[in-house]
Coordinates of N, CA and C in Angstrom, one line a residue:
M165 N 59.6 88.4 90.7 CA 60.5 89.7 91.4 C 60.8 90.4 90.2
T166 N 60.3 91.7 90.2 CA 60.3 92.6 88.8 C 60.8 94.1 89.4
G167 N 61.4 94.7 88.4 CA 61.9 96.0 88.8 C 60.6 97.0 88.3
A168 N 60.6 97.9 87.4 CA 59.9 98.6 86.8 C 59.3 98.1 85.4
G169 N 58.1 97.5 85.4 CA 57.4 96.8 84.3 C 58.4 95.5 84.1
E170 N 58.1 94.7 83.2 CA 58.5 93.5 82.8 C 59.6 93.3 81.9
D171 N 60.1 94.4 81.5 CA 61.1 94.6 80.3 C 62.5 94.0 80.8
W172 N 62.7 93.8 82.1 CA 63.9 93.2 82.7 C 63.9 91.7 82.2
L173 N 62.8 91.1 81.8 CA 62.8 89.8 81.4 C 63.7 89.5 80.0
H174 N 63.8 90.6 79.1 CA 64.3 90.3 78.1 C 65.6 91.2 77.8
D175 N 66.2 91.7 78.7 CA 67.3 92.5 78.6 C 68.6 92.2 78.5
G176 N 68.8 90.8 78.7 CA 70.1 89.9 78.5 C 71.0 89.7 79.6
L177 N 70.6 90.3 80.9 CA 71.3 90.1 82.0 C 71.4 88.6 82.5
D178 N 70.4 87.9 82.0 CA 70.2 86.4 82.3 C 71.0 85.5 81.7
D179 N 71.5 86.0 80.4 CA 72.4 85.3 79.6 C 73.9 85.2 79.9
V180 N 74.2 84.7 80.9 CA 75.6 84.6 81.5 C 76.4 83.7 80.8
A181 N 77.2 84.2 80.0 CA 77.9 83.3 79.1 C 78.9 82.2 79.8
G182 N 78.5 81.0 79.4 CA 79.3 79.8 80.0 C 78.5 79.3 81.4
A183 N 77.6 80.0 81.9 CA 77.0 79.7 83.0 C 76.2 78.3 83.1
E184 N 75.6 78.2 81.8 CA 74.8 77.1 81.5 C 75.3 76.0 80.6
S185 N 76.6 76.2 80.3 CA 77.1 75.4 79.3 C 77.5 74.0 79.5
V186 N 77.4 73.6 80.8 CA 77.6 72.1 81.2 C 76.7 71.3 80.7
L187 N 76.9 69.9 80.6 CA 75.9 68.8 80.2 C 75.4 68.5 81.4
W188 N 74.0 68.1 81.5 CA 73.5 67.6 82.6 C 73.7 66.2 82.9
V189 N 73.9 66.0 84.0 CA 74.2 64.4 84.4 C 73.0 63.7 85.0
R190 N 72.7 62.6 84.5 CA 71.6 61.9 85.1 C 71.8 61.7 86.5
G191 N 71.1 61.7 87.5 CA 71.0 61.4 89.0 C 71.4 62.7 89.6
V192 N 71.7 63.7 89.0 CA 72.1 65.2 89.7 C 70.9 65.9 90.0
D193 N 70.6 66.2 91.2 CA 69.4 67.2 91.5 C 69.9 68.7 91.4
Y194 N 69.7 69.0 90.1 CA 70.0 70.3 89.6 C 68.9 71.3 90.0
V195 N 67.6 70.7 90.2 CA 66.5 71.6 90.6 C 66.6 72.0 92.0
G196 N 66.9 71.0 92.9 CA 67.1 71.3 94.3 C 68.2 72.5 94.5
G197 N 69.4 72.4 93.9 CA 70.4 73.2 93.8 C 70.0 74.8 93.5
W198 N 69.2 74.7 92.1 CA 68.8 76.0 91.7 C 67.7 76.5 92.6
R199 N 66.6 75.7 93.4 CA 65.7 76.2 94.0 C 66.3 77.0 95.2
S200 N 67.5 76.4 95.9 CA 68.2 77.0 96.9 C 68.7 78.3 96.4
A201 N 69.4 78.4 95.3 CA 69.8 79.5 94.8 C 68.6 80.5 94.5
R202 N 67.7 80.2 94.1 CA 66.8 81.2 93.6 C 66.2 81.8 94.9
E203 N 66.1 81.1 96.2 CA 65.8 81.8 97.2 C 66.8 82.9 97.6
S204 N 68.0 82.6 97.5 CA 69.0 83.6 97.9 C 68.9 84.7 96.9
A205 N 68.8 84.3 95.6 CA 68.7 85.5 94.6 C 67.6 86.3 94.8
D206 N 66.3 85.8 95.1 CA 65.2 86.4 95.3 C 65.4 87.5 96.6
R207 N 66.1 87.2 97.6 CA 66.3 87.8 98.7 C 67.3 89.1 98.4
L208 N 68.2 88.6 97.7 CA 69.3 89.8 97.2 C 68.7 90.7 96.1
N209 N 67.8 90.2 95.3 CA 66.9 91.2 94.4 C 66.0 91.9 95.3
R210 N 65.4 91.6 96.2 CA 64.5 92.4 97.1 C 65.3 93.4 97.8
A211 N 66.5 93.1 98.2 CA 67.5 94.1 98.9 C 68.1 95.2 97.7
L212 N 68.2 94.7 96.7 CA 68.8 95.8 95.6 C 67.5 96.6 95.2
L213 N 66.4 96.1 95.3 CA 65.0 97.0 94.8 C 65.0 98.0 96.0
G214 N 65.1 97.4 97.4 CA 65.1 98.3 98.6 C 66.1 99.6 98.6
A215 N 67.4 99.1 98.0 CA 68.5 100.3 97.9 C 68.2 101.2 96.7
G216 N 67.1 100.8 95.9 CA 66.9 101.8 94.9 C 67.5 101.3 93.6
F217 N 67.8 100.3 93.5 CA 68.4 99.7 92.1 C 67.1 99.2 91.2
E218 N 67.3 99.2 89.9 CA 66.3 98.5 89.1 C 66.6 97.3 88.7
L219 N 65.9 96.2 88.6 CA 66.2 95.0 88.2 C 66.6 94.7 86.7
S220 N 66.1 95.8 86.0 CA 66.6 95.8 84.8 C 68.2 96.1 84.4
A221 N 68.7 96.5 85.6 CA 70.1 97.1 85.4 C 71.2 96.2 86.2
V222 N 70.6 95.7 87.2 CA 71.3 94.9 88.0 C 70.4 93.8 89.0
R223 N 70.9 92.5 88.8 CA 69.9 91.6 89.6 C 70.8 90.3 89.9
A224 N 70.3 89.5 90.9 CA 71.0 88.4 90.9 C 70.2 87.2 90.2
V225 N 71.1 86.2 89.8 CA 70.3 85.4 88.8 C 71.0 83.8 89.5
A226 N 69.9 83.2 89.6 CA 70.0 81.6 90.2 C 70.4 80.8 89.2
S227 N 71.1 79.7 89.4 CA 71.5 78.7 88.6 C 72.3 77.6 89.2
A228 N 72.4 76.6 88.8 CA 73.3 75.3 89.5 C 74.5 75.0 88.8
D229 N 75.4 74.6 89.4 CA 76.8 74.2 88.8 C 76.7 72.7 88.4
E230 N 77.8 72.3 87.8 CA 77.7 70.8 87.1 C 77.4 69.7 88.4
S231 N 77.7 70.0 89.4 CA 77.2 69.0 90.5 C 76.1 69.1 91.2
G232 N 75.2 70.1 90.8 CA 74.0 70.5 91.2 C 74.0 71.4 92.4
R233 N 75.0 72.0 92.6 CA 74.9 73.0 93.9 C 74.4 74.3 93.2
G234 N 73.6 74.9 94.1 CA 73.2 76.2 93.7 C 74.2 77.3 93.7
V235 N 74.1 78.2 92.8 CA 75.0 79.3 92.6 C 74.2 80.6 92.4
V236 N 74.5 81.4 92.9 CA 74.0 83.1 92.7 C 75.0 83.9 92.1
R237 N 74.7 84.5 90.9 CA 75.6 85.2 90.0 C 74.8 86.6 90.1
L238 N 75.4 87.5 90.1 CA 75.2 89.0 90.0 C 75.5 89.4 88.4
A239 N 74.5 89.8 87.8 CA 74.6 90.1 86.5 C 74.1 91.7 86.4
G240 N 74.8 92.6 85.7 CA 74.5 93.9 85.8 C 75.3 94.7 84.6
W241 N 74.7 95.7 84.3 CA 75.6 96.8 83.4 C 76.6 97.6 84.3
P242 N 77.9 97.7 83.7 CA 78.9 98.2 84.3 C 78.6 99.5 85.2
V243 N 78.0 100.4 84.5 CA 77.7 101.4 85.1 C 76.9 101.4 86.6
T244 N 75.9 100.3 86.5 CA 75.3 100.1 87.8 C 75.9 99.3 88.8
T245 N 76.7 98.1 88.3 CA 77.5 97.5 89.1 C 78.5 98.4 89.8
D246 N 79.0 99.4 89.2 CA 80.0 100.6 89.7 C 79.2 101.1 90.8
R247 N 78.0 101.6 90.6 CA 77.4 102.1 91.5 C 77.0 101.2 92.9
L248 N 76.8 100.1 92.7 CA 76.6 99.2 93.9 C 77.9 99.0 94.6
A249 N 79.2 98.7 93.7 CA 80.5 98.8 94.5 C 80.6 100.2 95.2
V250 N 80.4 101.4 94.8 CA 80.5 102.5 95.6 C 79.6 102.4 97.0
L251 N 78.5 101.9 96.9 CA 77.4 101.7 98.0 C 78.2 100.6 99.1
L252 N 78.5 99.7 98.6 CA 79.3 98.5 99.4 C 80.5 99.2 99.9
E253 N 81.3 99.9 99.3 CA 82.6 100.3 99.7 C 82.5 101.4 100.9
A254 N 81.4 102.2 100.8 CA 80.9 103.1 101.7 C 80.4 102.5 103.1
L255 N 79.7 101.5 103.0 CA 79.3 100.7 104.0 C 80.5 100.0 104.8
A256 N 81.5 99.4 103.9 CA 82.7 98.9 104.4 C 83.4 100.0 105.3
D257 N 83.5 101.2 104.6 CA 84.4 102.2 105.3 C 83.7 102.7 106.6
R258 N 82.4 102.8 106.6 CA 81.6 103.2 107.7 C 81.9 102.0 108.9
D259 N 81.7 100.9 108.6 CA 81.9 99.9 109.4 C 83.4 99.6 109.9
G260 N 84.2 100.3 109.4 CA 85.6 100.0 109.6 C 86.3 98.7 108.8
G261 N 85.5 98.4 107.9 CA 86.1 97.3 107.0 C 85.6 95.9 107.5
G262 N 85.2 95.8 109.0 CA 84.9 94.8 109.6 C 83.7 93.9 109.1
Q263 N 83.5 92.7 109.7 CA 82.3 92.1 109.3 C 81.3 92.2 110.4

């Protein structure tokens, strides 16, 4: 999953403080949880790209929690996440706030 070039690999957005700070426990399937989260993160990243966002500015990041459950976090620079919030608010307003 890439944006413009490969610079997003080293831009710091994947370094979510505290996200990976738990000790691994023998017997917990962290890989399975991460794999599930990765599929969801990839789907969200494709949607972000389709909406005109650069993955170097905002992206979904897959990880697993202490019990091995998949977790998807949104990481981004504030100006870009504000832009995403405006887009989502406009969508909610257009749809009457319903799901």
